[in-house]
Short mmCIF file of C-alpha atoms in Angstrom, two decimals:
data_model
loop_
_atom_site.label_atom_id
_atom_site.label_comp_id
_atom_site.label_asym_id
_atom_site.label_seq_id
_atom_site.Cartn_x
_atom_site.Cartn_y
_atom_site.Cartn_z
CA GLU A 1 21.84 -10.82 8.67
CA ALA A 2 21.31 -7.50 9.67
CA GLY A 3 18.99 -5.54 7.29
CA VAL A 4 19.13 -2.12 5.90
CA ALA A 5 19.03 0.60 8.86
CA GLN A 6 17.88 4.02 8.84
CA SER A 7 17.63 6.66 10.97
CA PRO A 8 15.62 8.84 12.38
CA ARG A 9 12.52 6.98 11.79
CA TYR A 10 10.58 10.26 12.03
CA LYS A 11 11.44 13.69 11.42
CA ILE A 12 9.20 17.16 11.58
CA ILE A 13 10.55 20.37 10.65
CA GLU A 14 9.25 23.68 9.23
CA LYS A 15 9.65 24.83 5.53
CA ARG A 16 12.77 26.03 4.50
CA GLN A 17 14.84 24.12 7.14
CA SER A 18 17.19 21.64 6.64
CA VAL A 19 17.12 18.00 7.24
CA ALA A 20 19.60 14.74 6.50
CA PHE A 21 18.92 11.24 6.70
CA TRP A 22 21.02 8.37 7.13
CA CYS A 23 21.24 4.49 5.54
CA ASN A 24 23.45 1.63 6.58
CA PRO A 25 23.07 -0.87 3.63
CA ILE A 26 23.16 -4.39 4.42
CA SER A 27 26.89 -5.59 5.03
CA GLY A 28 28.69 -6.22 1.70
CA HIS A 29 25.97 -4.80 -0.70
CA ALA A 30 27.37 -2.80 -3.28
CA THR A 31 24.65 -0.89 -4.92
CA LEU A 32 22.72 1.60 -2.62
CA TYR A 33 19.29 3.41 -3.66
CA TRP A 34 17.24 6.26 -2.19
CA TYR A 35 13.41 6.37 -2.94
CA GLN A 36 10.77 8.87 -1.97
CA GLN A 37 7.60 7.62 -1.16
CA ILE A 38 4.68 9.87 -1.09
CA LEU A 39 1.11 9.20 0.61
CA GLY A 40 -0.78 6.95 -1.42
CA GLN A 41 1.90 6.28 -4.23
CA GLY A 42 4.77 3.83 -4.83
CA PRO A 43 8.25 4.62 -4.26
CA LYS A 44 9.84 6.94 -6.76
CA LEU A 45 13.62 6.63 -7.42
CA LEU A 46 15.70 9.56 -6.61
CA ILE A 47 19.26 8.45 -6.44
CA GLN A 48 21.37 5.19 -6.99
CA PHE A 49 25.18 4.61 -6.08
CA GLN A 50 27.32 1.67 -7.23
CA ASN A 51 30.01 1.88 -4.29
CA ASN A 52 31.00 5.32 -3.76
CA GLY A 53 29.89 6.38 -7.31
CA VAL A 54 26.49 7.72 -8.60
CA VAL A 55 25.00 5.80 -11.23
CA ASP A 56 21.58 7.40 -11.59
CA ASP A 57 20.52 10.98 -10.23
CA SER A 58 18.13 11.86 -13.33
CA GLN A 59 15.25 12.03 -10.82
CA LEU A 60 17.05 13.72 -7.93
CA PRO A 61 15.66 17.44 -7.35
CA LYS A 62 19.21 18.78 -7.19
CA ASP A 63 18.53 22.38 -6.49
CA ARG A 64 17.41 21.15 -3.07
CA PHE A 65 18.48 17.34 -2.82
CA SER A 66 21.86 16.18 -2.33
CA ALA A 67 23.34 12.69 -1.46
CA GLU A 68 26.73 10.94 -0.90
CA ARG A 69 28.47 7.90 -0.26
CA LEU A 70 31.55 8.81 0.54
CA LYS A 71 33.17 5.30 1.77
CA GLY A 72 30.94 3.06 -0.36
CA VAL A 73 29.01 1.73 2.60
CA ASP A 74 26.68 4.15 4.65
CA SER A 75 25.02 7.00 2.63
CA THR A 76 23.48 10.40 3.61
CA LEU A 77 20.57 12.20 1.79
CA LYS A 78 19.85 15.98 2.35
CA ILE A 79 17.17 18.24 1.71
CA GLN A 80 17.97 22.04 1.89
CA PRO A 81 15.78 24.04 1.88
CA ALA A 82 12.58 21.75 2.50
CA LYS A 83 9.33 22.32 1.06
CA LEU A 84 5.99 21.32 1.89
CA GLU A 85 5.74 18.65 -0.76
CA ASP A 86 8.96 17.06 0.37
CA SER A 87 6.82 15.45 3.22
CA ALA A 88 7.05 11.68 2.50
CA VAL A 89 8.70 8.70 3.62
CA TYR A 90 12.43 8.30 2.38
CA LEU A 91 13.47 4.69 1.65
CA CYS A 92 17.04 3.30 1.35
CA ALA A 93 17.47 0.16 -0.51
CA SER A 94 20.73 -2.15 -1.33
CA SER A 95 21.40 -5.09 -3.25
CA LEU A 96 24.48 -7.22 -3.19
CA VAL A 97 25.75 -6.24 -7.13
CA ARG A 98 24.75 -3.92 -9.92
CA GLY A 99 22.08 -5.71 -11.92
CA ARG A 100 18.45 -5.25 -12.92
CA THR A 101 17.47 -8.73 -11.65
CA ASP A 102 19.22 -8.46 -8.49
CA THR A 103 16.67 -8.30 -5.32
CA GLN A 104 16.51 -4.68 -3.64
CA TYR A 105 16.26 -4.85 0.16
CA PHE A 106 14.49 -2.07 1.65
CA GLY A 107 15.07 0.09 4.85
CA PRO A 108 12.04 0.80 7.25
CA GLY A 109 12.22 4.37 5.82
CA THR A 110 12.37 7.69 7.33
CA ARG A 111 8.99 9.69 7.49
CA LEU A 112 9.34 13.31 6.93
CA THR A 113 6.66 15.86 7.75
CA VAL A 114 7.37 19.32 6.67
CA LEU A 115 5.11 22.17 8.14
CA ALA B 1 9.85 6.20 -19.74
CA GLN B 2 8.49 3.19 -17.75
CA SER B 3 5.30 3.29 -15.93
CA VAL B 4 3.20 0.77 -13.80
CA SER B 5 -0.63 0.54 -13.25
CA GLN B 6 -2.20 -0.87 -10.59
CA HIS B 7 -6.05 -0.88 -11.16
CA ASN B 8 -7.33 -1.70 -7.90
CA HIS B 9 -6.18 0.78 -4.95
CA HIS B 10 -8.27 -1.21 -2.70
CA VAL B 11 -9.36 -4.76 -2.58
CA ILE B 12 -11.48 -6.73 0.39
CA LEU B 13 -11.81 -10.08 0.35
CA SER B 14 -12.87 -12.80 3.02
CA GLU B 15 -10.50 -15.64 4.16
CA ALA B 16 -10.24 -18.45 1.46
CA ALA B 17 -11.21 -16.27 -1.70
CA SER B 18 -9.12 -16.41 -4.65
CA LEU B 19 -7.02 -13.12 -5.33
CA GLU B 20 -5.86 -11.57 -8.48
CA LEU B 21 -4.19 -8.01 -8.47
CA GLY B 22 -3.92 -6.54 -11.58
CA CYS B 23 -0.56 -4.76 -12.93
CA ASN B 24 0.23 -3.46 -16.32
CA TYR B 25 3.21 -1.91 -17.27
CA SER B 26 4.45 0.41 -20.34
CA TYR B 27 8.00 -0.14 -21.79
CA GLY B 28 8.78 -1.47 -25.22
CA GLY B 29 12.04 -3.08 -24.41
CA THR B 30 13.14 -6.37 -22.25
CA VAL B 31 11.81 -5.69 -18.65
CA ASN B 32 12.36 -7.60 -15.30
CA LEU B 33 9.14 -7.40 -13.02
CA PHE B 34 8.74 -7.55 -9.56
CA TRP B 35 5.94 -7.67 -6.58
CA TYR B 36 6.82 -6.21 -3.45
CA VAL B 37 4.65 -6.52 -0.13
CA GLN B 38 4.36 -4.24 2.70
CA TYR B 39 2.71 -6.09 5.93
CA PRO B 40 1.55 -3.67 8.56
CA GLY B 41 4.38 -2.10 10.25
CA GLN B 42 7.11 -4.03 8.35
CA HIS B 43 9.45 -3.00 5.58
CA LEU B 44 8.95 -3.44 1.91
CA GLN B 45 9.95 -7.13 0.99
CA LEU B 46 10.27 -8.83 -2.21
CA LEU B 47 7.31 -11.31 -2.95
CA LEU B 48 8.65 -12.27 -6.66
CA LYS B 49 10.31 -11.25 -9.48
CA TYR B 50 10.33 -12.06 -13.17
CA PHE B 51 13.32 -11.91 -15.24
CA SER B 52 13.80 -15.23 -17.10
CA GLU B 53 11.65 -17.17 -20.19
CA ASP B 54 9.27 -18.95 -17.77
CA PRO B 55 6.20 -16.56 -17.83
CA LEU B 56 5.03 -18.19 -14.63
CA VAL B 57 6.76 -17.31 -11.52
CA LYS B 58 6.10 -18.42 -8.11
CA GLY B 59 7.06 -16.68 -4.89
CA ILE B 60 6.93 -16.66 -1.21
CA LYS B 61 3.70 -17.46 0.90
CA GLY B 62 1.92 -19.27 -2.10
CA PHE B 63 2.07 -16.26 -4.57
CA GLU B 64 2.46 -16.74 -8.14
CA ALA B 65 2.41 -14.00 -11.04
CA GLU B 66 2.20 -14.60 -15.09
CA PHE B 67 3.94 -12.36 -17.31
CA ILE B 68 1.88 -11.99 -20.36
CA LYS B 69 4.12 -9.89 -22.93
CA SER B 70 1.49 -9.36 -25.56
CA LYS B 71 -1.07 -7.59 -22.78
CA PHE B 72 2.33 -6.20 -21.10
CA SER B 73 0.81 -7.35 -17.71
CA PHE B 74 2.21 -9.13 -14.58
CA ASN B 75 -0.77 -10.00 -12.61
CA LEU B 76 -0.37 -11.60 -9.05
CA ARG B 77 -2.48 -14.46 -7.88
CA LYS B 78 -2.84 -16.52 -4.81
CA PRO B 79 -5.75 -18.96 -4.75
CA SER B 80 -6.70 -18.88 -1.22
CA VAL B 81 -5.88 -15.90 0.93
CA GLN B 82 -5.55 -16.11 4.65
CA TRP B 83 -5.92 -12.95 7.26
CA SER B 84 -2.31 -12.60 7.41
CA ASP B 85 -2.05 -11.74 3.71
CA THR B 86 -3.75 -8.15 4.90
CA ALA B 87 -0.76 -5.75 3.36
CA GLU B 88 0.06 -3.29 0.64
CA TYR B 89 0.94 -4.98 -2.64
CA PHE B 90 3.27 -3.02 -5.15
CA CYS B 91 3.98 -3.98 -8.58
CA ALA B 92 7.63 -2.86 -10.15
CA VAL B 93 9.58 -2.75 -13.12
CA ASN B 94 12.93 -2.00 -14.34
CA GLY B 95 14.48 -2.07 -17.78
CA GLY B 96 16.27 -0.34 -20.61
CA GLY B 97 19.58 -0.11 -18.65
CA ALA B 98 18.14 1.03 -15.52
CA ASP B 99 18.66 -0.80 -12.09
CA GLY B 100 16.10 1.39 -10.21
CA LEU B 101 12.44 0.22 -10.14
CA THR B 102 9.43 2.21 -11.19
CA PHE B 103 6.61 1.38 -8.67
CA GLY B 104 2.93 1.24 -9.41
CA LYS B 105 0.70 3.12 -6.40
CA GLY B 106 -0.10 -0.20 -4.79
CA THR B 107 -2.98 -2.02 -3.77
CA HIS B 108 -4.48 -1.85 -0.22
CA LEU B 109 -5.39 -5.74 0.19
CA ILE B 110 -7.61 -6.40 3.68
CA ILE B 111 -8.73 -9.93 4.30
CA GLN B 112 -11.71 -10.25 6.50
CA PRO B 113 -11.69 -13.22 8.98
#
């Protein structure tokens, strides 16, 4: 089966610019997650979707970050405006159902560099 | 809030050596625990997970982990490592109604041939 797809793989922007990342989860997976992984750290959850609804966005910096999953399939994460500290790998993950024990499958990530 | 500590950030071993990577978590309620691995150039993938009553969990590629509730630990073990085990290993936890994972900082494991 095809895995989680993400694009672009790499993005370089200047601070104060905007950027968007796209994720297509594994077919049939209802739950989608976005994580931020700063160099030298583990991934940190930004937002969780169940179908097209937000389940948890408590760690999303809402003043500059936004995410949507309008049709309950693919998702977009946006940063506007970007700051230097947003340089990180942005990982998308999906799971078949919503549940703490369900395996999360990760995509390759988008590496963002903010200059 | 949950947190995960991985005490060894870099580990270098020779092939056939035994491996134990430490993981401690802080959360007082029921938890589920995971080990993920990221091989060079590849995605994060699940190695094993604990969510049942059996504290000893076996995963892929000969890895296992033991959940010791009294010590808040979930250490990863492998009796004999191979060069192909070179990777970044992450311990993660969820609990308290949250599905999202809280990860440790990771351990970079290098196996020398």
